[in-house]
CSV table of C-alpha atoms and ligand atoms in Angstrom, one decimal:
chain,number,residue,atom,x,y,z
H,256,MET,CA,28.3,105.6,-81.2
H,257,ALA,CA,26.2,104.0,-78.4
H,258,ASP,CA,28.1,102.1,-75.8
H,259,ARG,CA,26.5,98.6,-76.3
H,260,TYR,CA,28.8,97.0,-73.8
H,261,LEU,CA,27.5,99.3,-71.0
H,262,SER,CA,23.9,98.5,-72.1
H,263,PHE,CA,24.6,94.8,-72.1
H,264,THR,CA,26.2,94.8,-68.6
H,265,GLY,CA,23.1,96.5,-67.3
H,266,THR,CA,21.0,93.4,-68.2
H,267,ALA,CA,20.7,90.3,-65.9
H,268,PRO,CA,22.4,87.9,-68.4
H,269,GLY,CA,25.0,90.6,-69.2
H,270,ARG,CA,25.9,91.0,-65.5
H,271,PHE,CA,26.0,87.2,-65.1
H,272,LEU,CA,28.3,86.7,-68.1
H,273,THR,CA,30.7,89.5,-67.5
H,274,ARG,CA,31.1,88.5,-63.8
H,275,ARG,CA,31.8,84.9,-64.8
H,276,LEU,CA,34.4,86.0,-67.4
H,277,GLY,CA,36.0,88.6,-65.1
H,278,LEU,CA,35.2,91.4,-67.6
H,279,PRO,CA,34.8,95.1,-66.4
H,280,GLN,CA,31.3,95.9,-65.1
H,281,PRO,CA,30.8,99.7,-65.5
H,282,ALA,CA,27.9,101.0,-63.5
H,283,PRO,CA,25.3,103.2,-65.2
H,284,LEU,CA,25.9,106.7,-64.0
H,285,ARG,CA,23.1,108.7,-62.3
H,286,ARG,CA,22.9,112.1,-64.0
H,287,TRP,CA,20.8,115.3,-63.4
H,288,SER,CA,17.2,115.1,-64.7
H,289,ARG,CA,14.4,117.6,-64.2
H,290,GLU,CA,12.4,115.0,-62.3
H,291,SER,CA,15.3,114.1,-60.0
H,292,PRO,CA,17.8,116.9,-59.9
H,293,GLU,CA,19.4,116.0,-56.5
H,294,PHE,CA,20.5,112.8,-54.7
H,295,GLU,CA,18.0,111.4,-52.3
H,296,GLY,CA,20.4,110.0,-49.7
H,297,GLY,CA,21.8,113.0,-47.8
H,298,VAL,CA,25.4,113.9,-47.0
H,299,LEU,CA,27.5,112.4,-44.2
H,300,LEU,CA,29.8,115.0,-42.7
H,301,LEU,CA,33.0,113.8,-41.2
H,302,THR,CA,36.1,115.5,-39.8
H,303,ALA,CA,39.8,114.5,-39.6
H,304,GLY,CA,42.1,116.7,-37.6
H,305,LYS,CA,41.0,119.9,-36.0
H,306,SER,CA,38.4,121.5,-38.3
H,307,GLU,CA,38.7,125.2,-39.0
H,308,LEU,CA,35.5,125.3,-41.1
H,309,SER,CA,32.1,126.4,-40.1
H,310,GLY,CA,28.8,126.8,-41.9
H,311,LEU,CA,28.8,123.6,-43.9
H,312,GLU,CA,25.2,122.5,-44.0
H,313,PHE,CA,23.8,119.6,-45.9
H,314,PRO,CA,20.8,117.3,-45.5
H,315,ALA,CA,21.5,114.5,-43.0
H,316,PRO,CA,22.1,111.1,-44.5
H,317,SER,CA,19.8,108.1,-44.5
H,318,GLU,CA,21.2,104.5,-44.2
H,319,ALA,CA,23.3,104.6,-47.4
H,320,PRO,CA,24.6,108.2,-47.7
H,321,ALA,CA,24.6,109.6,-51.2
H,322,ALA,CA,27.7,111.4,-50.3
H,323,VAL,CA,30.4,111.7,-47.7
H,324,LEU,CA,32.1,115.1,-47.1
H,325,LEU,CA,35.4,114.7,-45.2
H,326,ASP,CA,36.8,117.9,-43.7
H,327,ALA,CA,40.5,117.3,-43.6
H,328,THR,CA,41.5,121.0,-43.7
H,329,GLY,CA,43.0,120.6,-40.2
H,330,VAL,CA,45.3,117.7,-41.0
H,331,ARG,CA,48.8,118.9,-40.4
H,332,ASP,CA,50.9,115.7,-39.9
H,333,VAL,CA,51.0,112.0,-40.4
H,334,GLU,CA,49.1,111.4,-37.2
H,335,GLY,CA,46.3,113.6,-38.6
H,336,LEU,CA,46.3,111.3,-41.7
H,337,ALA,CA,45.4,108.4,-39.5
H,338,GLU,CA,42.2,110.2,-38.7
H,339,VAL,CA,41.4,110.3,-42.5
H,340,HIS,CA,41.6,106.5,-42.5
H,341,ALA,CA,39.7,106.2,-39.2
H,342,ALA,CA,36.9,108.4,-40.6
H,343,LEU,CA,36.4,106.9,-44.0
H,344,HIS,CA,37.4,103.2,-43.4
H,345,PRO,CA,34.1,102.3,-41.6
H,346,VAL,CA,31.7,104.1,-44.0
H,347,VAL,CA,33.2,103.9,-47.5
H,348,ARG,CA,31.3,100.7,-48.3
H,349,SER,CA,28.0,102.2,-47.4
H,350,VAL,CA,28.2,105.1,-49.9
H,351,ALA,CA,25.3,104.6,-52.4
H,352,ALA,CA,26.0,103.6,-56.0
H,353,SER,CA,26.8,106.7,-58.1
H,354,GLY,CA,27.5,108.4,-54.8
H,355,ARG,CA,30.2,110.9,-54.0
H,356,VAL,CA,33.2,111.3,-51.7
H,357,VAL,CA,34.6,114.8,-51.4
H,358,VAL,CA,37.7,115.5,-49.3
H,359,LEU,CA,38.3,119.0,-48.2
H,360,GLY,CA,41.9,120.0,-47.8
H,361,ALA,CA,43.9,123.2,-47.1
H,362,PRO,CA,46.5,124.9,-49.3
H,363,LEU,CA,50.0,123.6,-48.8
H,364,ASP,CA,51.9,125.7,-46.2
H,365,PRO,CA,55.4,126.6,-47.6
H,366,ALA,CA,56.6,127.3,-44.1
H,367,ASP,CA,55.6,123.9,-42.7
H,368,HIS,CA,56.8,120.8,-44.6
H,369,HIS,CA,54.9,118.5,-42.2
H,370,GLN,CA,51.6,120.2,-43.0
H,371,ALA,CA,52.5,120.3,-46.8
H,372,ALA,CA,53.4,116.6,-46.7
H,373,ALA,CA,50.1,115.7,-45.0
H,374,GLN,CA,48.0,117.9,-47.3
H,375,GLN,CA,49.7,116.6,-50.4
H,376,ALA,CA,49.1,113.1,-49.1
H,377,LEU,CA,45.4,113.8,-49.5
H,378,GLU,CA,45.9,114.1,-53.2
H,379,GLY,CA,47.4,110.5,-53.5
H,380,PHE,CA,44.7,109.3,-51.2
H,381,THR,CA,41.9,110.8,-53.2
H,382,ARG,CA,43.2,109.6,-56.5
H,383,SER,CA,43.7,106.1,-55.2
H,384,LEU,CA,40.3,105.8,-53.6
H,385,GLY,CA,38.8,107.1,-56.9
H,386,LYS,CA,40.4,104.1,-58.7
H,387,GLU,CA,39.1,101.5,-56.3
H,388,ILE,CA,35.7,102.7,-55.1
H,389,GLY,CA,33.7,101.4,-58.1
H,390,ARG,CA,29.9,101.3,-58.6
H,391,GLY,CA,29.9,104.7,-60.4
H,392,ARG,CA,31.0,106.5,-57.3
H,393,THR,CA,33.4,109.5,-57.6
H,394,VAL,CA,36.1,110.9,-55.3
H,395,ASN,CA,37.4,114.5,-55.5
H,396,LEU,CA,39.6,116.8,-53.4
H,397,VAL,CA,38.8,120.5,-52.9
H,398,ARG,CA,41.6,122.6,-51.5
H,399,LEU,CA,39.9,125.5,-49.7
H,400,THR,CA,41.1,128.9,-48.5
H,401,ASP,CA,37.7,130.1,-47.5
H,402,ALA,CA,34.8,127.7,-47.0
H,403,SER,CA,32.2,130.4,-47.5
H,404,ALA,CA,33.4,130.8,-51.1
H,405,ALA,CA,33.1,127.0,-51.9
H,406,GLY,CA,29.3,126.6,-51.9
H,407,SER,CA,28.8,126.4,-55.7
H,408,THR,CA,31.7,123.9,-56.0
H,409,LEU,CA,30.5,121.6,-53.2
H,410,ARG,CA,26.9,121.7,-54.5
H,411,PHE,CA,28.2,120.7,-57.9
H,412,LEU,CA,30.5,117.9,-56.7
H,413,LEU,CA,27.9,116.5,-54.3
H,414,SER,CA,25.2,116.4,-57.0
H,415,PRO,CA,24.4,114.1,-60.0
H,416,ARG,CA,25.7,116.9,-62.3
H,417,SER,CA,29.3,115.8,-61.6
H,418,ALA,CA,28.8,112.2,-62.7
H,419,TYR,CA,32.0,112.0,-64.9
H,420,VAL,CA,34.3,114.2,-62.7
H,421,SER,CA,36.5,112.0,-60.5
H,422,GLY,CA,40.0,112.0,-59.2
H,423,GLN,CA,40.2,115.8,-59.4
H,424,VAL,CA,42.0,118.3,-57.2
H,425,ILE,CA,40.2,121.7,-57.3
H,426,GLU,CA,41.5,124.8,-55.7
H,427,VAL,CA,38.9,127.3,-54.4
H,428,GLY,CA,40.3,130.7,-53.4
H,429,ARG,CA,38.5,133.7,-51.9
H,430,ALA,CA,35.6,135.6,-53.3
H,431,GLN,CA,32.2,136.8,-52.2
H,432,GLU,CA,29.5,134.1,-52.9
H,433,ALA,CA,27.0,135.9,-55.2
H,434,ASP,CA,23.4,135.6,-54.1
H,435,VAL,CA,21.5,133.8,-56.9
H,436,ASP,CA,18.4,132.0,-57.7
H,437,ARG,CA,19.5,128.4,-57.1
H,438,GLU,CA,17.5,127.0,-60.0
H,439,HIS,CA,18.1,129.6,-62.6
H,440,THR,CA,21.6,130.6,-61.7
H,441,LEU,CA,22.3,132.3,-65.1
H,442,ASN,CA,19.1,134.4,-65.3
H,443,GLY,CA,19.8,137.7,-67.0
H,444,ARG,CA,23.1,136.6,-68.3
H,445,THR,CA,24.3,136.2,-71.9
H,446,ALA,CA,26.5,133.2,-72.9
H,447,LEU,CA,28.4,132.7,-76.2
H,448,VAL,CA,29.4,129.1,-77.1
H,449,THR,CA,31.8,128.7,-80.0
H,450,GLY,CA,31.3,125.5,-82.0
H,451,GLY,CA,27.9,125.3,-80.5
H,452,ALA,CA,26.0,123.7,-83.4
H,453,ARG,CA,26.7,120.1,-82.3
H,454,GLY,CA,28.5,117.7,-80.0
H,455,ILE,CA,29.7,119.1,-76.7
H,456,GLY,CA,29.1,122.7,-77.6
H,457,ALA,CA,25.4,122.0,-78.3
H,458,ALA,CA,25.1,120.3,-74.9
H,459,VAL,CA,26.8,123.3,-73.3
H,460,ALA,CA,24.3,125.7,-75.0
H,461,GLU,CA,21.4,123.6,-73.8
H,462,THR,CA,22.7,123.4,-70.2
H,463,LEU,CA,23.4,127.1,-69.9
H,464,ALA,CA,20.0,127.9,-71.3
H,465,ARG,CA,18.4,125.4,-68.8
H,466,ASP,CA,20.1,127.5,-66.1
H,467,GLY,CA,18.5,130.7,-67.4
H,468,ALA,CA,21.2,132.1,-69.8
H,469,ARG,CA,20.4,133.8,-73.1
H,470,VAL,CA,22.6,131.7,-75.4
H,471,VAL,CA,24.4,132.7,-78.6
H,472,VAL,CA,25.4,129.7,-80.7
H,473,LEU,CA,28.4,130.5,-82.8
H,474,ASP,CA,29.5,128.1,-85.5
H,475,VAL,CA,31.0,128.1,-89.0
H,476,PRO,CA,28.6,129.2,-91.8
H,477,ALA,CA,28.4,125.6,-93.1
H,478,ALA,CA,26.8,124.6,-89.8
H,479,SER,CA,24.3,127.5,-89.8
H,480,ALA,CA,21.2,125.4,-90.2
H,481,ASP,CA,22.0,123.3,-87.1
H,482,ALA,CA,23.1,126.4,-85.1
H,483,GLU,CA,19.9,128.3,-86.0
H,484,GLN,CA,17.6,125.3,-85.2
H,485,LEU,CA,19.3,124.9,-81.8
H,486,ALA,CA,19.2,128.6,-81.0
H,487,ALA,CA,15.5,128.8,-81.9
H,488,ARG,CA,14.7,125.9,-79.6
H,489,LEU,CA,16.6,127.5,-76.7
H,490,GLY,CA,15.2,131.0,-77.3
H,491,GLY,CA,18.7,132.3,-78.2
H,492,SER,CA,20.4,133.4,-81.4
H,493,ALA,CA,22.9,132.0,-83.8
H,494,LEU,CA,26.1,133.7,-85.1
H,495,ALA,CA,27.6,132.3,-88.3
H,496,LEU,CA,31.3,133.0,-88.0
H,497,ASP,CA,34.5,131.2,-88.5
H,498,ILE,CA,36.3,131.8,-85.2
H,499,THR,CA,39.7,131.9,-87.0
H,500,ALA,CA,38.7,135.1,-88.9
H,501,PRO,CA,41.1,137.8,-87.8
H,502,ASP,CA,38.2,140.1,-86.9
H,503,ALA,CA,36.2,137.5,-85.1
H,504,GLY,CA,36.5,139.3,-81.8
H,505,ALA,CA,35.2,142.6,-83.3
H,506,ARG,CA,32.3,140.7,-85.1
H,507,ILE,CA,31.3,139.1,-81.8
H,508,ALA,CA,31.4,142.5,-80.0
H,509,GLU,CA,29.3,144.0,-82.8
H,510,ALA,CA,26.7,141.2,-82.5
H,511,LEU,CA,26.5,141.7,-78.7
H,512,PRO,CA,26.2,145.5,-78.1
H,513,ASP,CA,24.8,144.8,-74.6
H,514,GLY,CA,27.8,142.7,-73.6
H,515,LEU,CA,28.6,139.2,-72.7
H,516,ASP,CA,28.8,137.3,-69.3
H,517,VAL,CA,30.0,133.8,-70.2
H,518,LEU,CA,32.4,133.0,-73.0
H,519,VAL,CA,32.8,129.3,-73.8
H,520,HIS,CA,35.7,128.5,-76.1
H,521,ASN,CA,34.5,125.1,-77.3
H,522,ALA,CA,35.2,125.1,-81.1
H,523,GLY,CA,37.9,122.6,-81.8
H,524,ILE,CA,39.2,120.3,-84.6
H,525,THR,CA,41.6,117.4,-85.0
H,526,ARG,CA,43.9,116.7,-88.0
H,527,ASP,CA,45.8,113.6,-86.7
H,528,ARG,CA,49.0,112.4,-88.3
H,529,ARG,CA,52.3,111.4,-86.8
H,530,LEU,CA,54.7,114.4,-86.9
H,531,ALA,CA,56.9,112.8,-89.5
H,532,ASN,CA,53.9,112.6,-91.9
H,533,MET,CA,52.3,115.9,-90.9
H,534,PRO,CA,52.2,118.7,-93.5
H,535,ALA,CA,52.4,122.2,-92.2
H,536,GLU,CA,48.7,122.9,-93.1
H,537,ARG,CA,47.5,120.2,-90.6
H,538,TRP,CA,49.6,121.8,-87.9
H,539,SER,CA,48.6,125.3,-88.5
H,540,SER,CA,44.8,124.7,-88.9
H,541,VAL,CA,44.6,122.9,-85.6
H,542,LEU,CA,46.8,125.5,-83.8
H,543,ASP,CA,44.7,128.2,-85.3
H,544,VAL,CA,41.2,126.9,-84.4
H,545,ASN,CA,42.1,125.4,-81.0
H,546,LEU,CA,44.6,128.0,-79.6
H,547,ALA,CA,45.3,131.1,-81.7
H,548,SER,CA,41.6,132.0,-82.1
H,549,VAL,CA,41.0,131.4,-78.4
H,550,LEU,CA,43.8,133.9,-77.5
H,551,ARG,CA,42.7,136.4,-80.1
H,552,THR,CA,39.0,136.5,-79.2
H,553,THR,CA,39.8,136.5,-75.5
H,554,ASP,CA,42.1,139.5,-75.8
H,555,ALA,CA,39.6,141.3,-78.0
H,556,LEU,CA,36.5,140.7,-75.8
H,557,LEU,CA,38.4,141.7,-72.6
H,558,LYS,CA,39.9,144.8,-74.3
H,559,THR,CA,36.6,146.1,-75.6
H,560,GLY,CA,34.9,145.4,-72.3
H,561,THR,CA,32.3,143.2,-74.2
H,562,LEU,CA,33.0,140.6,-71.5
H,563,ARG,CA,31.5,142.3,-68.5
H,564,ARG,CA,32.7,142.4,-64.9
H,565,GLY,CA,31.7,139.2,-63.1
H,566,GLY,CA,32.2,137.4,-66.4
H,567,ARG,CA,33.4,133.9,-66.9
H,568,ILE,CA,35.7,132.4,-69.5
H,569,VAL,CA,35.6,128.6,-69.9
H,570,ALA,CA,38.1,127.2,-72.4
H,571,THR,CA,38.3,123.6,-73.7
H,572,ALA,CA,41.5,121.7,-73.2
H,573,SER,CA,41.7,117.9,-73.4
H,574,ILE,CA,43.5,115.1,-71.7
H,575,ALA,CA,45.5,114.8,-74.9
H,576,GLY,CA,47.0,118.2,-74.0
H,577,ILE,CA,48.0,116.8,-70.6
H,578,ALA,CA,49.0,113.3,-71.4
H,579,GLY,CA,49.9,113.6,-75.0
H,580,ASN,CA,48.6,111.2,-77.7
H,581,THR,CA,50.1,109.4,-80.7
H,582,GLY,CA,49.3,111.3,-83.9
H,583,GLN,CA,48.3,114.4,-82.1
H,584,THR,CA,51.4,116.6,-81.7
H,585,ASN,CA,49.4,119.4,-83.2
H,586,TYR,CA,46.2,118.8,-81.1
H,587,GLY,CA,48.2,118.1,-77.9
H,588,ALA,CA,50.2,121.3,-78.4
H,589,SER,CA,47.1,123.3,-79.0
H,590,LYS,CA,45.3,122.0,-75.9
H,591,ALA,CA,48.3,122.3,-73.7
H,592,GLY,CA,48.5,125.9,-74.9
H,593,VAL,CA,45.0,126.4,-73.6
H,594,VAL,CA,46.1,125.2,-70.2
H,595,GLY,CA,49.0,127.7,-70.3
H,596,LEU,CA,46.6,130.5,-71.3
H,597,VAL,CA,44.3,129.8,-68.4
H,598,ARG,CA,47.0,129.6,-65.7
H,599,SER,CA,48.6,132.8,-66.8
H,600,LEU,CA,45.6,134.9,-67.5
H,601,ALA,CA,43.4,133.9,-64.6
H,602,PRO,CA,44.9,136.1,-61.9
H,603,ARG,CA,45.2,139.1,-64.1
H,604,ALA,CA,41.8,138.8,-65.6
H,605,ALA,CA,40.3,138.6,-62.1
H,606,ALA,CA,42.3,141.6,-60.9
H,607,GLU,CA,41.8,143.8,-63.9
H,608,HIS,CA,38.4,142.8,-65.3
H,609,GLY,CA,36.7,140.8,-62.5
H,610,VAL,CA,36.5,137.8,-64.9
H,611,THR,CA,37.5,134.2,-64.0
H,612,VAL,CA,39.3,132.0,-66.5
H,613,ASN,CA,39.1,128.2,-66.2
H,614,ALA,CA,39.3,125.2,-68.5
H,615,VAL,CA,37.5,121.9,-68.8
H,616,ALA,CA,39.7,119.0,-70.1
H,617,PRO,CA,37.4,116.3,-71.5
H,618,GLY,CA,38.6,112.7,-71.7
H,619,PHE,CA,36.7,110.2,-73.9
H,620,ILE,CA,33.3,111.8,-74.6
H,621,GLU,CA,30.7,110.1,-76.8
H,622,THR,CA,30.5,112.4,-79.8
H,623,LYS,CA,30.9,112.4,-83.6
H,624,MET,CA,34.6,113.2,-83.0
H,625,THR,CA,35.1,110.0,-81.0
H,626,ALA,CA,32.7,107.9,-83.1
H,627,ALA,CA,35.2,108.4,-85.9
H,628,VAL,CA,38.0,106.7,-83.9
H,629,PRO,CA,38.8,103.1,-85.0
H,630,LEU,CA,36.8,100.4,-83.0
H,631,PHE,CA,39.6,99.0,-80.8
H,632,ILE,CA,41.1,102.3,-79.9
H,633,ARG,CA,37.6,103.6,-79.2
H,634,GLU,CA,36.9,100.7,-76.9
H,635,ALA,CA,40.2,101.2,-75.0
H,636,GLY,CA,39.4,104.9,-74.6
H,637,ARG,CA,36.0,104.1,-73.2
H,638,ARG,CA,37.2,101.6,-70.6
H,639,MET,CA,40.5,103.1,-69.5
H,640,ASN,CA,39.1,105.2,-66.7
H,641,SER,CA,37.9,104.6,-63.2
H,642,LEU,CA,34.2,104.6,-64.3
H,643,GLY,CA,34.8,102.1,-67.1
H,644,GLN,CA,32.8,104.1,-69.7
H,645,GLY,CA,32.9,107.2,-71.9
H,646,GLY,CA,31.4,110.4,-70.7
H,647,LEU,CA,28.5,112.2,-72.4
H,648,PRO,CA,28.6,115.8,-73.8
H,649,VAL,CA,26.3,116.8,-70.9
H,650,ASP,CA,29.0,115.9,-68.4
H,651,VAL,CA,31.3,118.5,-69.9
H,652,ALA,CA,28.3,120.9,-70.1
H,653,GLU,CA,27.4,120.5,-66.4
H,654,THR,CA,31.1,121.2,-65.5
H,655,THR,CA,31.0,124.3,-67.7
H,656,ALA,CA,27.8,125.5,-66.1
H,657,TRP,CA,29.4,125.2,-62.6
H,658,LEU,CA,32.4,127.2,-63.7
H,659,ALA,CA,30.1,129.8,-65.3
H,660,HIS,CA,28.0,130.1,-62.2
H,661,PRO,CA,27.8,133.6,-60.7
H,662,ALA,CA,28.8,132.1,-57.3
H,663,SER,CA,31.9,130.4,-58.7
H,664,GLY,CA,34.1,133.6,-58.5
H,665,ALA,CA,36.5,131.8,-56.2
H,666,VAL,CA,37.3,129.1,-58.8
H,667,ASN,CA,39.9,130.6,-61.0
H,668,GLY,CA,42.8,129.3,-63.1
H,669,GLN,CA,41.6,125.7,-62.7
H,670,VAL,CA,41.8,122.9,-65.3
H,671,VAL,CA,39.1,120.4,-64.4
H,672,ARG,CA,39.3,117.1,-66.2
H,673,VAL,CA,36.0,115.6,-67.2
H,674,CYS,CA,37.4,112.1,-67.9
H,675,GLY,CA,36.0,109.6,-65.3
H,676,GLN,CA,39.6,109.6,-63.9
H,677,SER,CA,41.2,108.5,-67.1
H,678,LEU,CA,44.4,106.5,-66.8
H,679,LEU,CA,46.0,108.9,-69.3
H,680,GLY,CA,48.1,111.6,-67.8
H,681,ALA,CA,46.6,110.9,-64.4
Q,268,NAD,P1,32.6,118.3,-82.8
Q,268,NAD,O1,33.5,118.1,-84.0
Q,268,NAD,O2,31.5,117.4,-82.6
Q,268,NAD,O3,32.1,119.8,-82.7
Q,268,NAD,C1,33.0,120.9,-82.9
Q,268,NAD,C2,32.2,122.1,-83.4
Q,268,NAD,O4,33.1,123.2,-83.6
Q,268,NAD,C3,31.5,121.8,-84.7
Q,268,NAD,O5,30.2,122.3,-84.7
Q,268,NAD,C4,32.3,122.7,-85.7
Q,268,NAD,O6,31.6,123.2,-86.8
Q,268,NAD,C5,32.8,123.8,-84.8
Q,268,NAD,N1,34.0,124.5,-85.4
Q,268,NAD,C6,35.1,123.9,-85.9
Q,268,NAD,N2,35.9,124.8,-86.4
Q,268,NAD,C7,35.3,126.0,-86.1
Q,268,NAD,C8,35.7,127.3,-86.5
Q,268,NAD,N3,36.8,127.6,-87.1
Q,268,NAD,N4,34.8,128.3,-86.1
Q,268,NAD,C9,33.7,128.1,-85.5
Q,268,NAD,N5,33.3,126.8,-85.2
Q,268,NAD,C10,34.1,125.8,-85.5
Q,268,NAD,O7,33.6,118.2,-81.5
Q,268,NAD,P2,33.3,117.8,-80.0
Q,268,NAD,O8,33.7,116.4,-79.8
Q,268,NAD,O9,31.9,118.3,-79.6
Q,268,NAD,O10,34.4,118.7,-79.2
Q,268,NAD,C11,34.2,120.0,-78.7
Q,268,NAD,C12,35.4,120.4,-78.0
Q,268,NAD,O11,35.8,119.5,-77.0
Q,268,NAD,C13,36.6,120.6,-79.0
Q,268,NAD,O12,37.4,121.7,-78.5
Q,268,NAD,C14,37.4,119.3,-78.7
Q,268,NAD,O13,38.8,119.4,-79.0
Q,268,NAD,C15,37.2,119.1,-77.2
Q,268,NAD,N6,37.3,117.7,-76.8
Q,268,NAD,C16,36.5,116.7,-77.2
Q,268,NAD,C17,36.7,115.4,-76.7
Q,268,NAD,C18,35.8,114.3,-77.1
Q,268,NAD,O14,36.0,113.2,-76.6
Q,268,NAD,N7,34.8,114.5,-78.0
Q,268,NAD,C19,37.8,115.1,-75.9
Q,268,NAD,C20,38.6,116.2,-75.5
Q,268,NAD,C21,38.4,117.4,-75.9
């Protein structure tokens, strides 16, 4: 499962050899750690066009800024775009390894096609810079309506926690920023993670517990031992339940009489076969775990009010649901269905229940699921992204924690890829 190529290119002979042979040289990514939770280098604030934002405050940069934040919200035409070039051209080389570039844009104005063209241009700019910037650095675009609602999003994107999120366009709407303890953002909140006994789900449970949540690890009865062990370590509890049970929603509500704040739909399975060779059972089992049970439990937990106001739903899509994948018509359909669910439910859930609904869409993540992929396909999956490596379960977990954050109320209906800017479906 380990990425030996990445370890090899991190050694002096490995660097020498791969450079001489013209092979890819993925940079080791800097991730969150307790000893070093933030970047040291500070943030360089730049502006293109007339800025309408105020109140953006970050530590000033040292020689090599850890991050550059470009406010391009005021760019309304092609001349304004020249200022994007003028602002970033002289500094882009100086951004530290594993650093960040975040571009702030504005929503597209349907009444002004010059503004819409210029703002849409920022998307192509961001994605292109993400592909060429290298050295483990990421580039993302945040479309803002209200800067005061974007704090949690900018803190995430400008931190080591977003190591494998690149080439994304994230829309942030309006909402009051909740006042929270910056270190234990989920204090006093209960989070349920389906499929939490191992892989990405276990990392999500750990990360939410790190941030202060009381975690309930749900998994099938066969995985009870792992679920219980993890829950005990995190000071939470385990719930042995097959999420496809017709009464799963009711059983969860019963197990959580005091309610729930964060619902993470992570349980998922693959049963790959080309459509021509796929028996109906392979189709229905994947659709049932990955999509139907997500719809059923979401409906039940909203209806019973188990998911409290201020709650967060984070569902798990996949880049296979966006780009499609050979042998995965069932899986691709189920994960695209999750995207549809998120987009449709998000505005209604916010209006009627005060709950946000978002999805993470992982790319190639190093887990048991991907360790089972044949070697050459696995190696292609690892390298075919701007960061030249697979992500780790913790990368999906950190993204989930940002979406679950009490101050992320303005992030709703988003599908955020955690894929190192994969070439698939980009
Ligand atoms: P995994 O197979 O390692 O873990 C999945 C967990 O879900 C297991 O603990 C399993 O027991 C549990 N589960 C399966 N069916 C269940 C059911 N009916 N009820 C309750 N629990 C059930 O998988 P992973 O790689 O950690 O993936 C987690 C999620 O991320 C899945 O939704 C997967 O589709 C998605 N994803 C993974 C990748 C990747 O590269 N690993 C990429 C894209 C999307």
